Amino acid sequence: MENAEMEKGGSPFGNFISDKKEINEEKIYNINYKLSIRPNFIIILVSIMLAILCLNTIIYFIIFIINNINKILKVVKNIISLSDKKFIIITIFIGLILFIFQFWLGFPGYFQEWDWYRIQEKAFNLNFLNNWDPVLYVQLLRLFFAFFGVHSFYFFLINLLCCWIAIALIIISLYSKFKNRFLILLYFTPFITSIFFYNILQIKDYIFSLHLFLLYSLIFTQLLIRPKNNLVKILLMILTGILLTITLLLRHNAIVTIYPIFILFTYLILEKSISNAKLYLLKFMTIMLFFSIILLSIVKFTPRIFLTKEQAVINGANPVFAFNIGGIAYTSGDYSLIPKEWYLEGKNSEDLMEAYQYGYINNKSSFTEGETFFKVLSINIRNSSGGDIKKVFKKYIFKHPISYIKFISMVGKCLWFYDFELKKDFLSIEGIQSINTPPGNNNFKVSKKYNLSEQRIQFSDLRLKIYTFLYNISLNINNIIPISICIIIFFLSGLLWLYKNNFRNKLLLFTFCIAFSGFATALIVIMFSPSGRTIESRYIAPVLPISIISLISFLTFIYDRGGFKKFFKELRGEKK
C-alpha cells in the first residue's frame, strides 16, 4: 500500500495524507496522517479575519461615538469661539445647499459608461462576478440594493458627499488657522475646474478621485487644526483609516497613488526619535516596508472574500505589455523579438509599424486609433497566462532602454497634453441625457431595471438652462496643468525639505507627499497604458483634485511662515 490520502483531491479545505509514502502496517489505525491545508483556504481564512477586524473597528467606532457624544460636543464647544461657530455653521449650510443643488441638477448621475454597466450587471447577477473591476463596487451596490432598494443614483450621491465635505473641511481648517472669511470663496473651485462634472460621473476613476480628495482633505484638516484632545485624535485617526482602506479598494492600482502619504504617517510615528540618523533611517524604511505589506495584503486578500480563485485572476496586464512591446519595436525599428505566432494570419511587422505610425503621426490624440495593434497581434496574447509576454517585454527594455523612454514620452504627449473630457460627447447637453446603448444590448437591459426616472438624466427646462450655463463657463482644463502643478510642488517641497532645515514641518511634508502622489499617478498611467487612447486620460483623473490640495497646502505653508515676502527672505538666508 502506498501514499494513503483522501479521494478526489481531498476536501475544499485540504487533504489528509499519510506521513509515509510506503506503508507496511497491517492495521489501518497504525497509520499516521498529516493535514495538508490548501493555500486557497489560508487566503480565505486570512481574508475573513481581516474583514472581521475591519467590521469590529467600524462597530467600535460607532459605539465609541454614541457613548462619548456629550464629551465630544463639550470638547468641540471649548475649541470653537462664538464668532468661529457662526462661520462654521454658514460654511456647512452653504455646503449643504450646494450638495442639494447638484443632486437636484444631475439626478440620478451619469452611469451610462461601459465599465459601470458591467459593475451594475454583476450586482444584479453574481454569475458575472469577477475581479476585472474592483469587487468593492459590486458589493456596495448589492448592499445598497438590499437595504434601500434598487436605485441608480447611489454613487452619484457618494460623489457629492465626498466633494462638498472635502471642500467644507478645507475651508474650516484654513479659517481656524488664518481667520479669513474670504476662504468661503473656495466653494467656487468645483465650478471653475472640472470637479463639478467629476461629481456627476459614476465612473470608477472619478469615484476614486473624489474619495481621494476627501481623504487628503481630512488629513490636511488634522494637520492644521491639531486637536489636543486624545478622544478627538483617536476618532479622526479611525475615520482616516476607514476612509483610506475604502479608497484603496476602489481602484486596482490605487496603492501607487496612496502609498506616498505613508511617508508622512511614518514621520509622525518616529517624530520623537530622530537622535540617531542611521537608526532613524532603518526604522523609517522598516515601517514603510511594513505599511507596503499591509496595503498589498488588503488589495490581494479582500477580493478573495467574495471571489473564487478563478474569478480573482486578472489578465489585464497583458494588453499593457503587448502595447509597450509594439511601441518599443516601433521606436527602435527592431521587431525581431516579437514571436511570429503572435501575428494574426497575413500580418507581419510592417503592419504593426503602420498601426503605430498611423495612430501617432496622423492622430496624436488617439495613439493607436482604438485597438489597432490588436488588429495586427493575436487576441490570444490578451488571454494568455502572461509568462511569455513578460519575458519579451523585459528583453525589449534591456535591449532598447532609450527607445522605451522615447515611447513612454510619445504616450505622454497623447495623455498628458489632453483636455478633460468636459467637451466629450457624453458630457454634452445631448450626451449626458442619453442611455448610450442600443435596445436589446445587455447594458440597455441593466438600465431598464431602474425606475423610469432613474434610467438616465432627464433635464427639465430650468435644469437644462442651468446645466448649459455651467457647462459653458467651466474651464476645460488640459491634463498637463494639474500634472505640472504636482511636479513643480513635488520638486520645490522636496528641495526645501532637503536644504532648509528650518522649513521642515508636517505641512511641508504633507505637501511633498500628495504632490508625489499626483506625479506618481500621472507617470504610472503613461508607463502602463494598454493602448494610449485618449479615453485612458480618465486614469489621470485623480491628479486634478490632488493638484488642488497640494497647491492649497503649499500656499498654506508659505502663509503660515508670514507670507511670500518673509518666505523669500528666509529662502535667501536673510534675517527674519
Short mmCIF file of N, CA and C in Angstrom, two decimals, residues 92-202:
data_model
loop_
_atom_site.label_atom_id
_atom_site.label_comp_id
_atom_site.label_asym_id
_atom_site.label_seq_id
_atom_site.Cartn_x
_atom_site.Cartn_y
_atom_site.Cartn_z
N ILE A 92 -21.00 75.16 6.59
CA ILE A 92 -21.71 73.88 6.48
C ILE A 92 -23.04 74.07 5.74
N PHE A 93 -23.72 75.16 6.06
CA PHE A 93 -25.02 75.44 5.42
C PHE A 93 -24.87 75.63 3.91
N ILE A 94 -23.86 76.42 3.51
CA ILE A 94 -23.61 76.65 2.07
C ILE A 94 -23.25 75.33 1.38
N GLY A 95 -22.40 74.53 2.04
CA GLY A 95 -22.03 73.23 1.50
C GLY A 95 -23.24 72.33 1.31
N LEU A 96 -24.17 72.37 2.27
CA LEU A 96 -25.40 71.57 2.19
C LEU A 96 -26.28 72.04 1.04
N ILE A 97 -26.38 73.36 0.87
CA ILE A 97 -27.19 73.92 -0.23
C ILE A 97 -26.61 73.50 -1.58
N LEU A 98 -25.28 73.59 -1.72
CA LEU A 98 -24.63 73.21 -2.98
C LEU A 98 -24.78 71.71 -3.25
N PHE A 99 -24.71 70.92 -2.18
CA PHE A 99 -24.91 69.47 -2.30
C PHE A 99 -26.32 69.16 -2.82
N ILE A 100 -27.33 69.79 -2.21
CA ILE A 100 -28.72 69.57 -2.62
C ILE A 100 -28.94 70.07 -4.05
N PHE A 101 -28.35 71.24 -4.36
CA PHE A 101 -28.49 71.82 -5.70
C PHE A 101 -27.95 70.87 -6.77
N GLN A 102 -26.75 70.34 -6.55
CA GLN A 102 -26.17 69.47 -7.59
C GLN A 102 -26.88 68.12 -7.66
N PHE A 103 -27.37 67.63 -6.52
CA PHE A 103 -28.14 66.38 -6.54
C PHE A 103 -29.41 66.57 -7.36
N TRP A 104 -30.05 67.72 -7.20
CA TRP A 104 -31.26 68.03 -7.98
C TRP A 104 -30.92 68.21 -9.46
N LEU A 105 -29.83 68.92 -9.74
CA LEU A 105 -29.47 69.22 -11.12
C LEU A 105 -29.05 67.97 -11.90
N GLY A 106 -28.22 67.12 -11.31
CA GLY A 106 -27.63 66.00 -12.04
C GLY A 106 -28.28 64.66 -11.80
N PHE A 107 -29.39 64.62 -11.05
CA PHE A 107 -30.04 63.35 -10.71
C PHE A 107 -30.40 62.57 -11.98
N PRO A 108 -30.16 61.25 -12.01
CA PRO A 108 -29.55 60.37 -10.99
C PRO A 108 -28.03 60.18 -11.17
N GLY A 109 -27.40 61.10 -11.91
CA GLY A 109 -25.99 60.94 -12.24
C GLY A 109 -25.82 60.18 -13.55
N TYR A 110 -24.66 60.35 -14.15
CA TYR A 110 -24.38 59.67 -15.42
C TYR A 110 -23.72 58.32 -15.14
N PHE A 111 -24.42 57.22 -15.49
CA PHE A 111 -23.86 55.88 -15.27
C PHE A 111 -23.82 55.06 -16.56
N GLN A 112 -24.05 55.72 -17.70
CA GLN A 112 -24.09 55.03 -18.99
C GLN A 112 -22.68 54.84 -19.57
N GLU A 113 -21.82 54.27 -18.78
CA GLU A 113 -20.44 54.03 -19.19
C GLU A 113 -20.18 52.53 -19.11
N TRP A 114 -19.39 51.98 -20.03
CA TRP A 114 -19.31 50.53 -20.20
C TRP A 114 -18.82 49.83 -18.94
N ASP A 115 -17.81 50.35 -18.30
CA ASP A 115 -17.30 49.72 -17.08
C ASP A 115 -18.37 49.71 -15.99
N TRP A 116 -19.08 50.84 -15.88
CA TRP A 116 -20.09 50.92 -14.82
C TRP A 116 -21.30 50.06 -15.13
N TYR A 117 -21.64 49.91 -16.40
CA TYR A 117 -22.69 48.95 -16.78
C TYR A 117 -22.29 47.54 -16.33
N ARG A 118 -21.03 47.20 -16.55
CA ARG A 118 -20.53 45.87 -16.19
C ARG A 118 -20.62 45.66 -14.68
N ILE A 119 -20.28 46.67 -13.90
CA ILE A 119 -20.36 46.58 -12.44
C ILE A 119 -21.80 46.39 -11.99
N GLN A 120 -22.72 47.14 -12.60
CA GLN A 120 -24.14 47.01 -12.25
C GLN A 120 -24.66 45.63 -12.60
N GLU A 121 -24.23 45.13 -13.75
CA GLU A 121 -24.66 43.80 -14.20
C GLU A 121 -24.24 42.73 -13.19
N LYS A 122 -23.03 42.86 -12.65
CA LYS A 122 -22.55 41.92 -11.63
C LYS A 122 -23.35 42.04 -10.35
N ALA A 123 -23.75 43.26 -10.00
CA ALA A 123 -24.54 43.46 -8.78
C ALA A 123 -25.91 42.80 -8.90
N PHE A 124 -26.45 42.77 -10.11
CA PHE A 124 -27.74 42.13 -10.34
C PHE A 124 -27.62 40.62 -10.52
N ASN A 125 -26.48 40.17 -11.01
CA ASN A 125 -26.30 38.74 -11.31
C ASN A 125 -24.88 38.31 -10.94
N LEU A 126 -24.74 37.55 -9.86
CA LEU A 126 -23.42 37.14 -9.37
C LEU A 126 -22.73 36.15 -10.29
N ASN A 127 -23.44 35.61 -11.26
CA ASN A 127 -22.81 34.69 -12.21
C ASN A 127 -21.75 35.40 -13.06
N PHE A 128 -21.88 36.73 -13.15
CA PHE A 128 -20.91 37.51 -13.93
C PHE A 128 -19.75 38.02 -13.07
N LEU A 129 -19.76 37.66 -11.80
CA LEU A 129 -18.78 38.21 -10.85
C LEU A 129 -17.35 37.82 -11.22
N ASN A 130 -16.46 38.81 -11.23
CA ASN A 130 -15.03 38.59 -11.41
C ASN A 130 -14.28 39.78 -10.83
N ASN A 131 -12.97 39.78 -10.98
CA ASN A 131 -12.15 40.83 -10.38
C ASN A 131 -11.64 41.82 -11.43
N TRP A 132 -12.28 41.83 -12.60
CA TRP A 132 -11.86 42.78 -13.62
C TRP A 132 -12.07 44.22 -13.14
N ASP A 133 -13.19 44.43 -12.44
CA ASP A 133 -13.45 45.71 -11.77
C ASP A 133 -13.31 45.47 -10.26
N PRO A 134 -12.86 46.48 -9.50
CA PRO A 134 -12.74 46.29 -8.04
C PRO A 134 -14.04 45.76 -7.45
N VAL A 135 -13.93 44.68 -6.72
CA VAL A 135 -15.11 43.96 -6.24
C VAL A 135 -15.90 44.78 -5.21
N LEU A 136 -15.28 45.78 -4.60
CA LEU A 136 -15.96 46.58 -3.59
C LEU A 136 -17.16 47.32 -4.18
N TYR A 137 -17.05 47.77 -5.43
CA TYR A 137 -18.18 48.46 -6.07
C TYR A 137 -19.41 47.56 -6.12
N VAL A 138 -19.20 46.33 -6.56
CA VAL A 138 -20.31 45.38 -6.70
C VAL A 138 -20.94 45.10 -5.34
N GLN A 139 -20.11 44.85 -4.34
CA GLN A 139 -20.62 44.51 -3.01
C GLN A 139 -21.35 45.68 -2.37
N LEU A 140 -20.86 46.89 -2.58
CA LEU A 140 -21.55 48.07 -2.04
C LEU A 140 -22.89 48.27 -2.72
N LEU A 141 -22.93 48.08 -4.04
CA LEU A 141 -24.21 48.20 -4.76
C LEU A 141 -25.21 47.16 -4.26
N ARG A 142 -24.75 45.94 -4.07
CA ARG A 142 -25.63 44.87 -3.57
C ARG A 142 -26.15 45.22 -2.17
N LEU A 143 -25.28 45.79 -1.37
CA LEU A 143 -25.67 46.20 -0.01
C LEU A 143 -26.72 47.31 -0.07
N PHE A 144 -26.49 48.30 -0.92
CA PHE A 144 -27.45 49.40 -1.07
C PHE A 144 -28.79 48.90 -1.61
N PHE A 145 -28.73 48.01 -2.61
CA PHE A 145 -29.96 47.45 -3.18
C PHE A 145 -30.76 46.71 -2.11
N ALA A 146 -30.06 45.96 -1.27
CA ALA A 146 -30.73 45.14 -0.25
C ALA A 146 -31.40 46.00 0.82
N PHE A 147 -30.73 47.08 1.23
CA PHE A 147 -31.23 47.88 2.36
C PHE A 147 -32.11 49.06 1.92
N PHE A 148 -31.81 49.65 0.76
CA PHE A 148 -32.50 50.89 0.37
C PHE A 148 -33.27 50.78 -0.93
N GLY A 149 -33.23 49.60 -1.56
CA GLY A 149 -33.95 49.42 -2.81
C GLY A 149 -33.05 49.61 -4.02
N VAL A 150 -33.55 49.19 -5.18
CA VAL A 150 -32.78 49.26 -6.43
C VAL A 150 -32.89 50.67 -7.02
N HIS A 151 -31.78 51.41 -6.93
CA HIS A 151 -31.73 52.77 -7.48
C HIS A 151 -30.39 52.97 -8.18
N SER A 152 -30.35 53.89 -9.11
CA SER A 152 -29.14 54.09 -9.91
C SER A 152 -28.26 55.25 -9.43
N PHE A 153 -28.69 55.97 -8.38
CA PHE A 153 -28.00 57.21 -8.02
C PHE A 153 -27.03 57.08 -6.85
N TYR A 154 -26.80 55.88 -6.33
CA TYR A 154 -26.05 55.75 -5.07
C TYR A 154 -24.65 56.36 -5.14
N PHE A 155 -23.90 56.05 -6.17
CA PHE A 155 -22.53 56.57 -6.23
C PHE A 155 -22.49 58.03 -6.69
N PHE A 156 -23.54 58.49 -7.32
CA PHE A 156 -23.68 59.93 -7.58
C PHE A 156 -23.80 60.66 -6.25
N LEU A 157 -24.62 60.12 -5.37
CA LEU A 157 -24.79 60.69 -4.02
C LEU A 157 -23.48 60.66 -3.24
N ILE A 158 -22.77 59.54 -3.32
CA ILE A 158 -21.48 59.41 -2.62
C ILE A 158 -20.46 60.40 -3.18
N ASN A 159 -20.43 60.56 -4.50
CA ASN A 159 -19.53 61.53 -5.12
C ASN A 159 -19.76 62.93 -4.55
N LEU A 160 -21.02 63.32 -4.46
CA LEU A 160 -21.36 64.65 -3.96
C LEU A 160 -20.94 64.82 -2.51
N LEU A 161 -21.18 63.80 -1.70
CA LEU A 161 -20.77 63.85 -0.29
C LEU A 161 -19.26 64.04 -0.18
N CYS A 162 -18.50 63.26 -0.95
CA CYS A 162 -17.04 63.35 -0.91
C CYS A 162 -16.56 64.75 -1.30
N CYS A 163 -17.11 65.28 -2.37
CA CYS A 163 -16.66 66.57 -2.89
C CYS A 163 -16.96 67.71 -1.94
N TRP A 164 -18.22 67.86 -1.55
CA TRP A 164 -18.61 69.04 -0.77
C TRP A 164 -18.14 68.96 0.67
N ILE A 165 -18.05 67.76 1.23
CA ILE A 165 -17.47 67.63 2.58
C ILE A 165 -15.99 67.97 2.54
N ALA A 166 -15.29 67.52 1.50
CA ALA A 166 -13.85 67.81 1.36
C ALA A 166 -13.60 69.31 1.32
N ILE A 167 -14.38 70.03 0.51
CA ILE A 167 -14.18 71.48 0.39
C ILE A 167 -14.54 72.18 1.70
N ALA A 168 -15.62 71.73 2.35
CA ALA A 168 -16.01 72.32 3.64
C ALA A 168 -14.90 72.13 4.68
N LEU A 169 -14.28 70.94 4.70
CA LEU A 169 -13.18 70.68 5.63
C LEU A 169 -11.99 71.61 5.36
N ILE A 170 -11.67 71.79 4.08
CA ILE A 170 -10.55 72.68 3.72
C ILE A 170 -10.83 74.11 4.18
N ILE A 171 -12.05 74.59 3.92
CA ILE A 171 -12.42 75.96 4.31
C ILE A 171 -12.36 76.14 5.82
N ILE A 172 -12.95 75.20 6.55
CA ILE A 172 -13.00 75.31 8.02
C ILE A 172 -11.60 75.24 8.62
N SER A 173 -10.78 74.33 8.11
CA SER A 173 -9.42 74.19 8.66
C SER A 173 -8.57 75.42 8.36
N LEU A 174 -8.69 75.98 7.15
CA LEU A 174 -7.95 77.20 6.81
C LEU A 174 -8.44 78.39 7.63
N TYR A 175 -9.75 78.45 7.85
CA TYR A 175 -10.31 79.55 8.66
C TYR A 175 -9.81 79.46 10.10
N SER A 176 -9.72 78.26 10.63
CA SER A 176 -9.22 78.09 12.00
C SER A 176 -7.78 78.57 12.13
N LYS A 177 -7.06 78.58 11.02
CA LYS A 177 -5.65 78.99 11.01
C LYS A 177 -5.50 80.49 10.77
N PHE A 178 -6.23 81.02 9.78
CA PHE A 178 -5.99 82.40 9.32
C PHE A 178 -7.14 83.37 9.62
N LYS A 179 -8.31 82.87 10.03
CA LYS A 179 -9.46 83.71 10.36
C LYS A 179 -9.85 84.65 9.21
N ASN A 180 -9.78 84.15 8.00
CA ASN A 180 -10.12 84.95 6.83
C ASN A 180 -11.45 84.46 6.26
N ARG A 181 -12.46 85.35 6.28
CA ARG A 181 -13.80 84.95 5.85
C ARG A 181 -13.91 84.77 4.33
N PHE A 182 -12.96 85.31 3.58
CA PHE A 182 -12.99 85.17 2.12
C PHE A 182 -12.68 83.73 1.67
N LEU A 183 -12.26 82.91 2.62
CA LEU A 183 -11.99 81.50 2.30
C LEU A 183 -13.25 80.77 1.84
N ILE A 184 -14.40 81.34 2.17
CA ILE A 184 -15.67 80.75 1.76
C ILE A 184 -15.77 80.68 0.23
N LEU A 185 -14.98 81.52 -0.46
CA LEU A 185 -14.99 81.55 -1.93
C LEU A 185 -14.41 80.27 -2.54
N LEU A 186 -13.75 79.46 -1.71
CA LEU A 186 -13.23 78.18 -2.21
C LEU A 186 -14.34 77.25 -2.69
N TYR A 187 -15.58 77.56 -2.30
CA TYR A 187 -16.72 76.78 -2.80
C TYR A 187 -16.90 76.94 -4.31
N PHE A 188 -16.27 77.95 -4.90
CA PHE A 188 -16.35 78.13 -6.35
C PHE A 188 -15.41 77.19 -7.10
N THR A 189 -14.48 76.56 -6.37
CA THR A 189 -13.46 75.71 -7.00
C THR A 189 -14.05 74.65 -7.94
N PRO A 190 -15.06 73.87 -7.52
CA PRO A 190 -15.61 72.85 -8.43
C PRO A 190 -16.22 73.43 -9.69
N PHE A 191 -16.77 74.66 -9.61
CA PHE A 191 -17.41 75.26 -10.77
C PHE A 191 -16.39 75.77 -11.78
N ILE A 192 -15.27 76.29 -11.27
CA ILE A 192 -14.23 76.81 -12.16
C ILE A 192 -13.47 75.67 -12.83
N THR A 193 -13.13 74.66 -12.04
CA THR A 193 -12.43 73.48 -12.56
C THR A 193 -13.46 72.46 -13.04
N SER A 194 -13.00 71.27 -13.34
CA SER A 194 -13.90 70.21 -13.84
C SER A 194 -14.45 69.34 -12.72
N ILE A 195 -14.13 69.67 -11.46
CA ILE A 195 -14.57 68.84 -10.34
C ILE A 195 -16.09 68.71 -10.31
N PHE A 196 -16.80 69.78 -10.67
CA PHE A 196 -18.26 69.76 -10.67
C PHE A 196 -18.78 68.63 -11.54
N PHE A 197 -18.10 68.37 -12.65
CA PHE A 197 -18.54 67.32 -13.58
C PHE A 197 -18.02 65.95 -13.15
N TYR A 198 -16.92 65.92 -12.39
CA TYR A 198 -16.49 64.66 -11.77
C TYR A 198 -17.65 64.09 -10.94
N ASN A 199 -18.32 64.98 -10.20
CA ASN A 199 -19.37 64.56 -9.27
C ASN A 199 -20.50 63.81 -9.96
N ILE A 200 -20.81 64.23 -11.18
CA ILE A 200 -21.95 63.65 -11.90
C ILE A 200 -21.63 62.27 -12.45
N LEU A 201 -20.34 62.02 -12.72
CA LEU A 201 -19.94 60.79 -13.40
C LEU A 201 -19.81 59.60 -12.45
N GLN A 202 -20.63 58.58 -12.66
CA GLN A 202 -20.48 57.33 -11.92
C GLN A 202 -19.54 56.43 -12.72
#
